[in-house]
mmCIF file of C-alpha atoms and ligand atoms in Angstrom:
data_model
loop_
_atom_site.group_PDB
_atom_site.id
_atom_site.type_symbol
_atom_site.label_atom_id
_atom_site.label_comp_id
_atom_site.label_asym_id
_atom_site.label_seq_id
_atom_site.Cartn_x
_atom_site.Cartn_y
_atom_site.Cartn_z
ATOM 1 C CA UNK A 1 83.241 71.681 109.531
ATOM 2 C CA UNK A 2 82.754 69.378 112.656
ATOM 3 C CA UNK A 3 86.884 68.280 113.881
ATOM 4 C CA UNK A 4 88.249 65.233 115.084
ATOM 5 C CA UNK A 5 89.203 66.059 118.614
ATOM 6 C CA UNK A 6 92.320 63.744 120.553
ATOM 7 C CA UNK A 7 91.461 63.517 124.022
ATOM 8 C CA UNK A 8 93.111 60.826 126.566
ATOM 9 C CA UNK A 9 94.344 58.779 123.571
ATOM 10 C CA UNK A 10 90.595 59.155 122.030
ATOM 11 C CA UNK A 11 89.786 60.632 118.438
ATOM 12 C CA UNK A 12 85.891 62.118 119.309
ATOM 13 C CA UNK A 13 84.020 64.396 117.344
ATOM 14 C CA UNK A 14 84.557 68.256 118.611
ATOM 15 C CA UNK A 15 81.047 68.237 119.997
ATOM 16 C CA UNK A 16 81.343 65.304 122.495
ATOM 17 C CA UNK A 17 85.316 65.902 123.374
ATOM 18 C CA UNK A 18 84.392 67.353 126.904
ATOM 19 C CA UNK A 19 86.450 68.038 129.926
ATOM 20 C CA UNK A 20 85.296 68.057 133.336
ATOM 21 C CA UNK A 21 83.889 71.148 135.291
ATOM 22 C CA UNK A 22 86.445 70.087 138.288
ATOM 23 C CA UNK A 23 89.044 70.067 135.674
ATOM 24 C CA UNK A 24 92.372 72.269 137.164
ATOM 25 C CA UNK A 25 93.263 73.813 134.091
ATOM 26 C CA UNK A 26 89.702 75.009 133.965
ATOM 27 C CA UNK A 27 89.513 75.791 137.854
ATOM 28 C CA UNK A 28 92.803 77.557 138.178
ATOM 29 C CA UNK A 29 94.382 77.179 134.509
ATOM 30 C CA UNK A 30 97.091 74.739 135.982
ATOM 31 C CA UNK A 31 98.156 73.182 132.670
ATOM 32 C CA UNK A 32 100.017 74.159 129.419
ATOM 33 C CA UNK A 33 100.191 74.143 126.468
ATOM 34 C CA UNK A 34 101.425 74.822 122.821
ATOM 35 C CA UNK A 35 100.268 76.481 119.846
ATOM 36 C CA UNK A 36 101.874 74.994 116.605
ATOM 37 C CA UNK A 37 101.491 75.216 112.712
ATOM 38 C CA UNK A 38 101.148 73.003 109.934
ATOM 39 C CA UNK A 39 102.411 74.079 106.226
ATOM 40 C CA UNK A 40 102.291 72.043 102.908
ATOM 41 C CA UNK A 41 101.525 69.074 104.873
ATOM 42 C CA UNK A 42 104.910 69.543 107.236
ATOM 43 C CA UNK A 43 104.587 70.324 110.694
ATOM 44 C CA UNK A 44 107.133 73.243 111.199
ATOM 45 C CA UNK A 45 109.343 73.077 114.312
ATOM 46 C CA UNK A 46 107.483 70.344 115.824
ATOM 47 C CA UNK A 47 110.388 68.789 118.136
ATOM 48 C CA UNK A 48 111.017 72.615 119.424
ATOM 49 C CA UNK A 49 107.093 73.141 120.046
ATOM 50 C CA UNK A 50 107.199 69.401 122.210
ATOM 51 C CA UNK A 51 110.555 70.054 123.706
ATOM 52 C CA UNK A 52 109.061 73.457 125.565
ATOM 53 C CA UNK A 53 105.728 71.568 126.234
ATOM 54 C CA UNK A 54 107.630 69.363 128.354
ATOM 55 C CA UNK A 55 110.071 71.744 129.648
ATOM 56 C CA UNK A 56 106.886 73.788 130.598
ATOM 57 C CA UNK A 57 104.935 70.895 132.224
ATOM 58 C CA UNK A 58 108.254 69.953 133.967
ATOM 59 C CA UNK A 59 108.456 73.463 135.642
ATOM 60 C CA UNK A 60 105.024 72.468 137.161
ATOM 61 C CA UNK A 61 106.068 69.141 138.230
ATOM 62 C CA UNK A 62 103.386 67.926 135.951
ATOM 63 C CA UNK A 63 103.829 64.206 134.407
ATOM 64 C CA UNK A 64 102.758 63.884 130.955
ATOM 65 C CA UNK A 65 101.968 60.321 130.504
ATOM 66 C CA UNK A 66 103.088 59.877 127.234
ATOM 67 C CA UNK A 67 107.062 60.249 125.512
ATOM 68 C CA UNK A 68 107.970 63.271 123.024
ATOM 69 C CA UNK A 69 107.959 60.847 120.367
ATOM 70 C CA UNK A 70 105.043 59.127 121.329
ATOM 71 C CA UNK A 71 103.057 62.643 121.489
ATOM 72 C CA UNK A 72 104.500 63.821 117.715
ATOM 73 C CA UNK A 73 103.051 60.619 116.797
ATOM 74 C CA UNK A 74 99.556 61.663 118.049
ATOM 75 C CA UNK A 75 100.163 65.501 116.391
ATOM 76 C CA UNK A 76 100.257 64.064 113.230
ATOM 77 C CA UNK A 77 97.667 61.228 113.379
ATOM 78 C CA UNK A 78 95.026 64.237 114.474
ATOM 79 C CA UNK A 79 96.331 66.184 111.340
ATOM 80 C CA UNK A 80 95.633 63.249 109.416
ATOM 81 C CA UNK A 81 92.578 62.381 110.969
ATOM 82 C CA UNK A 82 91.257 65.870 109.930
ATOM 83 C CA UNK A 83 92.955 65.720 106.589
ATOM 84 C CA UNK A 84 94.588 68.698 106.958
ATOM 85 C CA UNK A 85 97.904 69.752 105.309
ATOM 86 C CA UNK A 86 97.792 73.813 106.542
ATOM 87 C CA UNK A 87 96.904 74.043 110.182
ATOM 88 C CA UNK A 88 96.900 75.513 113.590
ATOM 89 C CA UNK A 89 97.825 73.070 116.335
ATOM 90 C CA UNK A 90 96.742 73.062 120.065
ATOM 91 C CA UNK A 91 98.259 71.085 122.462
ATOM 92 C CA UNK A 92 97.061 71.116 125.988
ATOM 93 C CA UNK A 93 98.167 69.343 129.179
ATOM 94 C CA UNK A 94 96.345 70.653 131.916
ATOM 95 C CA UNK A 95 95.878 68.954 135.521
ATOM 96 C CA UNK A 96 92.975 66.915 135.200
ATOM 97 C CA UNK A 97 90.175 66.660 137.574
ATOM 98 C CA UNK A 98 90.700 66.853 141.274
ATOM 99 C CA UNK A 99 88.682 68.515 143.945
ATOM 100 C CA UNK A 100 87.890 72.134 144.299
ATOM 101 C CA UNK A 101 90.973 73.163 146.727
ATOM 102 C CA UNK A 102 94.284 73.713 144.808
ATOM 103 C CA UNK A 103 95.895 70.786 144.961
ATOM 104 C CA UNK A 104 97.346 68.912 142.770
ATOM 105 C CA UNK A 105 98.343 65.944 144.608
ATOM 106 C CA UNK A 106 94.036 65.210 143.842
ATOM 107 C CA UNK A 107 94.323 65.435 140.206
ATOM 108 C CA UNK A 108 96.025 61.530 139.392
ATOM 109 C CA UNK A 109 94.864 62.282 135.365
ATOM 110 C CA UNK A 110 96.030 64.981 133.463
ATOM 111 C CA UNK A 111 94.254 65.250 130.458
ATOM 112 C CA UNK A 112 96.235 64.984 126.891
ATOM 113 C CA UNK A 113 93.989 67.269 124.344
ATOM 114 C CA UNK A 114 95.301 68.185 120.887
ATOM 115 C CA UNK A 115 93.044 70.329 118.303
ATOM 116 C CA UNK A 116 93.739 70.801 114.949
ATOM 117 C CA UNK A 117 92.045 73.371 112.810
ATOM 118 C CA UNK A 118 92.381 75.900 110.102
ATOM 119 C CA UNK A 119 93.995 78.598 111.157
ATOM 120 C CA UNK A 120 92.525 82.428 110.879
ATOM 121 C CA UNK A 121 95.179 84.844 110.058
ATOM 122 C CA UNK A 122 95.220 88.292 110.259
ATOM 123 C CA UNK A 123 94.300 90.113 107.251
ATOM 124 C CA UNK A 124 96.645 90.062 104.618
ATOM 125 C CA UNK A 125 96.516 93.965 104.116
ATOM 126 C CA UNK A 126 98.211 94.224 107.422
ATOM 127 C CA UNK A 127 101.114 92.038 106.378
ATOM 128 C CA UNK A 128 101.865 95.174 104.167
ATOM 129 C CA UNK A 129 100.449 98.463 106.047
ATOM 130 C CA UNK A 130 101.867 97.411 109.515
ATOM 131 C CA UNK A 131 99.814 96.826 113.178
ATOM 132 C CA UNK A 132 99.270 99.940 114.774
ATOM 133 C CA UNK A 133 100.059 99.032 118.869
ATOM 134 C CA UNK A 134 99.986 100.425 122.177
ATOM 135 C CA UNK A 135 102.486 99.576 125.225
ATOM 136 C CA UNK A 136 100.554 98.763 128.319
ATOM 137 C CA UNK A 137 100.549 99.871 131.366
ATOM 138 C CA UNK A 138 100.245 96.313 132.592
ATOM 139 C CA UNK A 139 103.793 94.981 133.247
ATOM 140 C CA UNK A 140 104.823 91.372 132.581
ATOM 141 C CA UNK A 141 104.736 88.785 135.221
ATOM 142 C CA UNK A 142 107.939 88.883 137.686
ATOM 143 C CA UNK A 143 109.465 85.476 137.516
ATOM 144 C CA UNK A 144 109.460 85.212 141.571
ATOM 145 C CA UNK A 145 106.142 85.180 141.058
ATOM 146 C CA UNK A 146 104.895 83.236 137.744
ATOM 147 C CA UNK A 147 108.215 82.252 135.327
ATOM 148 C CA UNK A 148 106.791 83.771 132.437
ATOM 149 C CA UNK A 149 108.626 81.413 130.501
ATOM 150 C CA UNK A 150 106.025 78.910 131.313
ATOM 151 C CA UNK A 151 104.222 78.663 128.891
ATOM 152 C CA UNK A 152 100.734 77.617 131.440
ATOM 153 C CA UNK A 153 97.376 78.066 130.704
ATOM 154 C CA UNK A 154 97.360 81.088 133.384
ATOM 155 C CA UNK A 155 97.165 84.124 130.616
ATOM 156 C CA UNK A 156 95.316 87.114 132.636
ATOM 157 C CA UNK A 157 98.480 88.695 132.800
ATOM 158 C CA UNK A 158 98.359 88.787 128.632
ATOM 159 C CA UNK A 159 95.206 89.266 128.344
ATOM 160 C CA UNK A 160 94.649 91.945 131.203
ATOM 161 C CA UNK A 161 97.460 93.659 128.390
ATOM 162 C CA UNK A 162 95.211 92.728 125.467
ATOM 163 C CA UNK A 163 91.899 94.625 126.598
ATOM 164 C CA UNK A 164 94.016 97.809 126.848
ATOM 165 C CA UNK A 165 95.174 97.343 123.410
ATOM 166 C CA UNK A 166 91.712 96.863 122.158
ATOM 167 C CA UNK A 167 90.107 99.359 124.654
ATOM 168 C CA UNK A 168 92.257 102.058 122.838
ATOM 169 C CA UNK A 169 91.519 100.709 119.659
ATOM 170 C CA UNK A 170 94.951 98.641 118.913
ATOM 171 C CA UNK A 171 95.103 95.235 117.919
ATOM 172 C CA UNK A 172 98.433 94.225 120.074
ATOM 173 C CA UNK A 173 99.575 95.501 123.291
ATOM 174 C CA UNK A 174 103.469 95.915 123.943
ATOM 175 C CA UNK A 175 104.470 94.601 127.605
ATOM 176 C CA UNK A 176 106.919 95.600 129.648
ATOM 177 C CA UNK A 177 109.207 94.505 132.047
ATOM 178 C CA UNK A 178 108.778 95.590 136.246
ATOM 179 C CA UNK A 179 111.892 97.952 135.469
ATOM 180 C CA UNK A 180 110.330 99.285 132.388
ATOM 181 C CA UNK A 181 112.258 97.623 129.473
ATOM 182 C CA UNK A 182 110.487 96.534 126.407
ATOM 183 C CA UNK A 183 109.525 92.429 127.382
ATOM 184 C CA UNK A 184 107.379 91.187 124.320
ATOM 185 C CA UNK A 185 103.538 91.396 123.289
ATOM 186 C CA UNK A 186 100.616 89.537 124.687
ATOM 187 C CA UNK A 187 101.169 86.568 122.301
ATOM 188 C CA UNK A 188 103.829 87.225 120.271
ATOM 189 C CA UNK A 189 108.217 88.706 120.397
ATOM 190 C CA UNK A 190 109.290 91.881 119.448
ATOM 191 C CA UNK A 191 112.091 92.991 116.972
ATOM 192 C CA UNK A 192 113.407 96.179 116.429
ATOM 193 C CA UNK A 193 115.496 97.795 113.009
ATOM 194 C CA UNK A 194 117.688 100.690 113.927
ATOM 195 C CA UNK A 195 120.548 101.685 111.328
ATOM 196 C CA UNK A 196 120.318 98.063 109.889
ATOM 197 C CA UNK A 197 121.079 96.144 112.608
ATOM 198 C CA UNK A 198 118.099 93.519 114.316
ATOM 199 C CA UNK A 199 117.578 94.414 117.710
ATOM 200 C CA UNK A 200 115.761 92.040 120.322
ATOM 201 C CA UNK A 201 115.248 91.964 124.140
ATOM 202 C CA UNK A 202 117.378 89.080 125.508
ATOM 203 C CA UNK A 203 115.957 85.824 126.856
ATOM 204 C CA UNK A 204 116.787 86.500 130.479
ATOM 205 C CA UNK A 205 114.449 89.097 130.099
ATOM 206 C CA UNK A 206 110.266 88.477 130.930
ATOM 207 C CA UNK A 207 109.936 86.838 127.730
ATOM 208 C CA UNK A 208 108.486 83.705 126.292
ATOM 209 C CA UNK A 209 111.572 82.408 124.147
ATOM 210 C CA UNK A 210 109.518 82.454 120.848
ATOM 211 C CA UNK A 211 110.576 80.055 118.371
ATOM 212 C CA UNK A 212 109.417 82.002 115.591
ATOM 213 C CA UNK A 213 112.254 84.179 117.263
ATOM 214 C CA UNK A 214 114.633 81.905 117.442
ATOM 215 C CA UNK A 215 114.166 81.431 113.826
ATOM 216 C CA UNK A 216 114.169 85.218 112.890
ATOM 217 C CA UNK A 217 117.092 85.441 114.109
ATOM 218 C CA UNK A 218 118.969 82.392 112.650
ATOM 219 C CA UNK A 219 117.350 83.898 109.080
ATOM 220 C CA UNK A 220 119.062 87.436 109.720
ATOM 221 C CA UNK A 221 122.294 85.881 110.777
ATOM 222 C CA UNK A 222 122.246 84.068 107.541
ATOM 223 C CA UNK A 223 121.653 87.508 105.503
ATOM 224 C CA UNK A 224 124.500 88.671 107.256
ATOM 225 C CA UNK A 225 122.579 91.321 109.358
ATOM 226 C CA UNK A 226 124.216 92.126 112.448
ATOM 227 C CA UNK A 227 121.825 90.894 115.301
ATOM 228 C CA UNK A 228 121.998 91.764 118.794
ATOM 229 C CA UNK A 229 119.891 90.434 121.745
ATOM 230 C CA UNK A 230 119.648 94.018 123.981
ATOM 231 C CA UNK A 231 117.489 95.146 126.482
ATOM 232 C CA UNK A 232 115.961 98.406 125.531
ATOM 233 C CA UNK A 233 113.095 101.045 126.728
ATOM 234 C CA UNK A 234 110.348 102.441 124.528
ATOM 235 C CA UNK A 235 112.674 105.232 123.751
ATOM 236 C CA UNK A 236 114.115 102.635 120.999
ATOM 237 C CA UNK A 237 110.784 101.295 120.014
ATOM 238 C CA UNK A 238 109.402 104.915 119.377
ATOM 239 C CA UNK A 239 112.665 105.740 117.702
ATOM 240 C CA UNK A 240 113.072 102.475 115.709
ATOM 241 C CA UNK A 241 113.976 102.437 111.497
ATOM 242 C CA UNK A 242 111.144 99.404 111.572
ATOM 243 C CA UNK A 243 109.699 97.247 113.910
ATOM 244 C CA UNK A 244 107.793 93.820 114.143
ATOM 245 C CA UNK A 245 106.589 91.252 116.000
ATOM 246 C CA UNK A 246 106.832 87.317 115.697
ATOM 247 C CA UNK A 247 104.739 84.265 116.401
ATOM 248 C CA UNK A 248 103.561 80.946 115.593
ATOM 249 C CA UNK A 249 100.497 82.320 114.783
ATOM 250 C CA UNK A 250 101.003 85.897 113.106
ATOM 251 C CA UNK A 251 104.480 85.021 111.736
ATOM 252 C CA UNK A 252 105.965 87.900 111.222
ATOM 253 C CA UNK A 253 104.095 90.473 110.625
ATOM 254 C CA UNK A 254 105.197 94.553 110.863
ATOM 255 C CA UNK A 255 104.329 97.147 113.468
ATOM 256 C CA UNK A 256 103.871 100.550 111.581
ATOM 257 C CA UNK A 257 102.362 103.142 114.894
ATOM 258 C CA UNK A 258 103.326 102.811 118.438
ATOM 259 C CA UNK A 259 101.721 104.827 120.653
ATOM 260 C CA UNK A 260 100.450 107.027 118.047
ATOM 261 C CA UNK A 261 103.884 107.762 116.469
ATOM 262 C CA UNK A 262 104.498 106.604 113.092
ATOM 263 C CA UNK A 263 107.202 104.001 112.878
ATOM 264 C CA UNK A 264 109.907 104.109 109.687
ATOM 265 C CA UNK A 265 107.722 105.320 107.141
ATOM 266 C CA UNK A 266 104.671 104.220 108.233
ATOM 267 C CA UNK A 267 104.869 100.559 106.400
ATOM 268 C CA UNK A 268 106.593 97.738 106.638
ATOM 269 C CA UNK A 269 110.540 98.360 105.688
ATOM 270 C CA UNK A 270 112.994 96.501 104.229
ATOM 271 C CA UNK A 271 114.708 94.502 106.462
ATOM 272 C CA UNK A 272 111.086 93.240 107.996
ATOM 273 C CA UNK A 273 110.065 92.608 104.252
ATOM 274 C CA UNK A 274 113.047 90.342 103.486
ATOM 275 C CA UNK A 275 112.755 88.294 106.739
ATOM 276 C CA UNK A 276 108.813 87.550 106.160
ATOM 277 C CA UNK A 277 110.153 86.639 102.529
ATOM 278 C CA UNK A 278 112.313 84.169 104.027
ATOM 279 C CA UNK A 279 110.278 82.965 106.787
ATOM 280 C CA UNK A 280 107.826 82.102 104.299
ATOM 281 C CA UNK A 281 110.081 80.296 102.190
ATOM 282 C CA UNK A 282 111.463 78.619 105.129
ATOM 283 C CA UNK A 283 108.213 77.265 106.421
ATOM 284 C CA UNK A 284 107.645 75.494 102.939
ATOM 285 C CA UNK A 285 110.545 74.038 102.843
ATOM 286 C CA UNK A 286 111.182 71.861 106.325
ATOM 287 C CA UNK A 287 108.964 70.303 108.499
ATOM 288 C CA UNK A 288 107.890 66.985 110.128
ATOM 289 C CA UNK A 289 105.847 65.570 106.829
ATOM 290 C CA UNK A 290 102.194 64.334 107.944
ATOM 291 C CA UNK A 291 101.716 61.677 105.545
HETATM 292 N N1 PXG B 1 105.273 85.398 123.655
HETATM 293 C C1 PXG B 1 104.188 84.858 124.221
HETATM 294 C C2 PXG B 1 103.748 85.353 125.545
HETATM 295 C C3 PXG B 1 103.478 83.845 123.549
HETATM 296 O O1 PXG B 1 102.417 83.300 124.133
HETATM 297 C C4 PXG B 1 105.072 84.016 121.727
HETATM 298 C C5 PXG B 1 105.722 84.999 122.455
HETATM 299 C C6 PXG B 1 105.646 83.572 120.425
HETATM 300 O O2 PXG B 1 106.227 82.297 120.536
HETATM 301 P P1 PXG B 1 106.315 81.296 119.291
HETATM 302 O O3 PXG B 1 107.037 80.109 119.839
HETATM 303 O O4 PXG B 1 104.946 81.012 118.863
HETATM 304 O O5 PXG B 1 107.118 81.977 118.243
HETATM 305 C C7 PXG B 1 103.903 83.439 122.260
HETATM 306 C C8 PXG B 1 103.133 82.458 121.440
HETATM 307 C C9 PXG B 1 97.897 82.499 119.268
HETATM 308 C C10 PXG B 1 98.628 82.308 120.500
HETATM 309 O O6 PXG B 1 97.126 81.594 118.899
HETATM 310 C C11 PXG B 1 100.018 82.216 120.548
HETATM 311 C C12 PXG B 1 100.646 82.076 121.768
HETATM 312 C C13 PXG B 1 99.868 82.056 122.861
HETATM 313 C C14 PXG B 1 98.524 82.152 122.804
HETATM 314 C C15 PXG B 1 97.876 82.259 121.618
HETATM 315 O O7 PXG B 1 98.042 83.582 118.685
HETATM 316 N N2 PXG B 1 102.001 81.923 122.018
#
């Protein structure tokens, strides 16, 4: 079905919303953006999604014309627009049109584009047998170079990880750090389960501070398992009681192979079952309401 489109303060059919050729974000993917969902008719962690999308456009020194509140206010009139109650959100900032050098002194507009649509899951089989994954040998951006926690429409560096996953037949690709500790995946955080305690790489490291994450772990603390933000090497991942990543998109869902070795016992374990039990429940429950 055809969506309703926001663009520059505009509501256009999907067909006609267009953006330029000499657009930046399209030239040189100088922009950013957000992915967010939509449960039940409540937009989950909206403020946290904005909040980033502005800490991420301020890291770029790039002005979004338009206040927090003003751009929830535009989120939810697109959901509405679309009558949708269960969605996936894009939100995307991105230069606007300049010339073709880089810079972005020449680009006066950025352009304000949010899509809503329905949102295409993985298969719910995999919720339950696990995501077999590979690590790649393509190492996270170093922040002197590109501040991964940027979240900019620049995502070669994820994706370059992604077509090794699928080139060896995986779905997700584990990235790691330039010294070789465990960072995240291409679009989602990793968790780790060993002798019942939640184990996580650290924000300081090359991560994007998921807030899927942040909400794992505020649902473990709560169940009273011990959680502990820790660098670690793929030693621990290949040695791990259970495993799993998390994301606005795939939730939580559990990682069963790694590199070819069998992870627990080889589906998704306990603790990873009771925390997508309660991220589901959680997800229904709160939320910025759309109508
Ligand atoms: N790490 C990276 C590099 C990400 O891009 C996450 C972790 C998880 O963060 P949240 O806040 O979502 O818990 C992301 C998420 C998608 C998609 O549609 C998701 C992301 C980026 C691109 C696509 O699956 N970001």
């Amino acid at each position: 079905m055809e969506q309703w489109v926001y663009l520059n303060g505009e509501y256009l059919p999907q067909r006609e919303a267009k953006i330029s050729v000499f657009d930046h974000g399209f030239l040189y993917g100088d922009g950013v953006f957000e992915g967010i969902r939509a449960y039940e008719g409540k937009v989950f962690k909206l403020k946290e999604h904005l909040q980033r999308l502005f800490n991420s456009a301020k890291a770029i020194s790039l002005n979004i014309p338009l206040s927090q509140q003003e751009l929830q206010e535009k989120v939810l009139e697109t959901l509405r627009k679309n009558n949708l109650k269960n969605a996936y959100i894009r939100l995307v900032i991105s230069r606007g049109e300049g010339d073709l050098g880089l810079d972005p002194r020449k680009c006066p507009h950025p352009q304000i584009i949010i899509i809503a649509d329905k949102i295409i899951l993985y298969p719910d089989e995999l919720y339950e047998k696990g995501l077999e994954v590979v690590i790649a040998s393509t190492r996270r951006n170093i922040p002197s170079a590109l501040d991964v926690k940027i979240k900019s429409l620049n995502y070669l560096n994820n994706i370059l990880a992604k077509l090794e996953a699928n080139l060896k037949g995986a779905s997700e690709a584990i990235m790691l750090n330039q010294d070789g500790y465990v960072a995240e995946c291409t679009g989602d955080n990793i968790f780790i389960v060993k002798g019942g305690e939640l184990i996580t790489p650290p924000s300081w490291i090359e991560i994007l501070k998921g807030i899927t994450r942040d909400v794992v772990i505020g649902l473990a603390k709560r169940e009273r398992i011990r959680v502990r933000e820790e660098s670690f090497t793929p030693f621990s991942l290949y040695t791990s009681d259970e495993c799993f990543l998390s994301g606005t998109a795939a939730e939580i869902i559990p990682v069963t192979k790694i590199d070819g070795r069998v992870i627990g016992e080889g589906k998704a374990g306990k603790i990873t079952r009771l925390l997508m039990r309660k991220f589901r429940q959680l997800t229904k429950k709160e939320g910025v309401p759309i109508y």
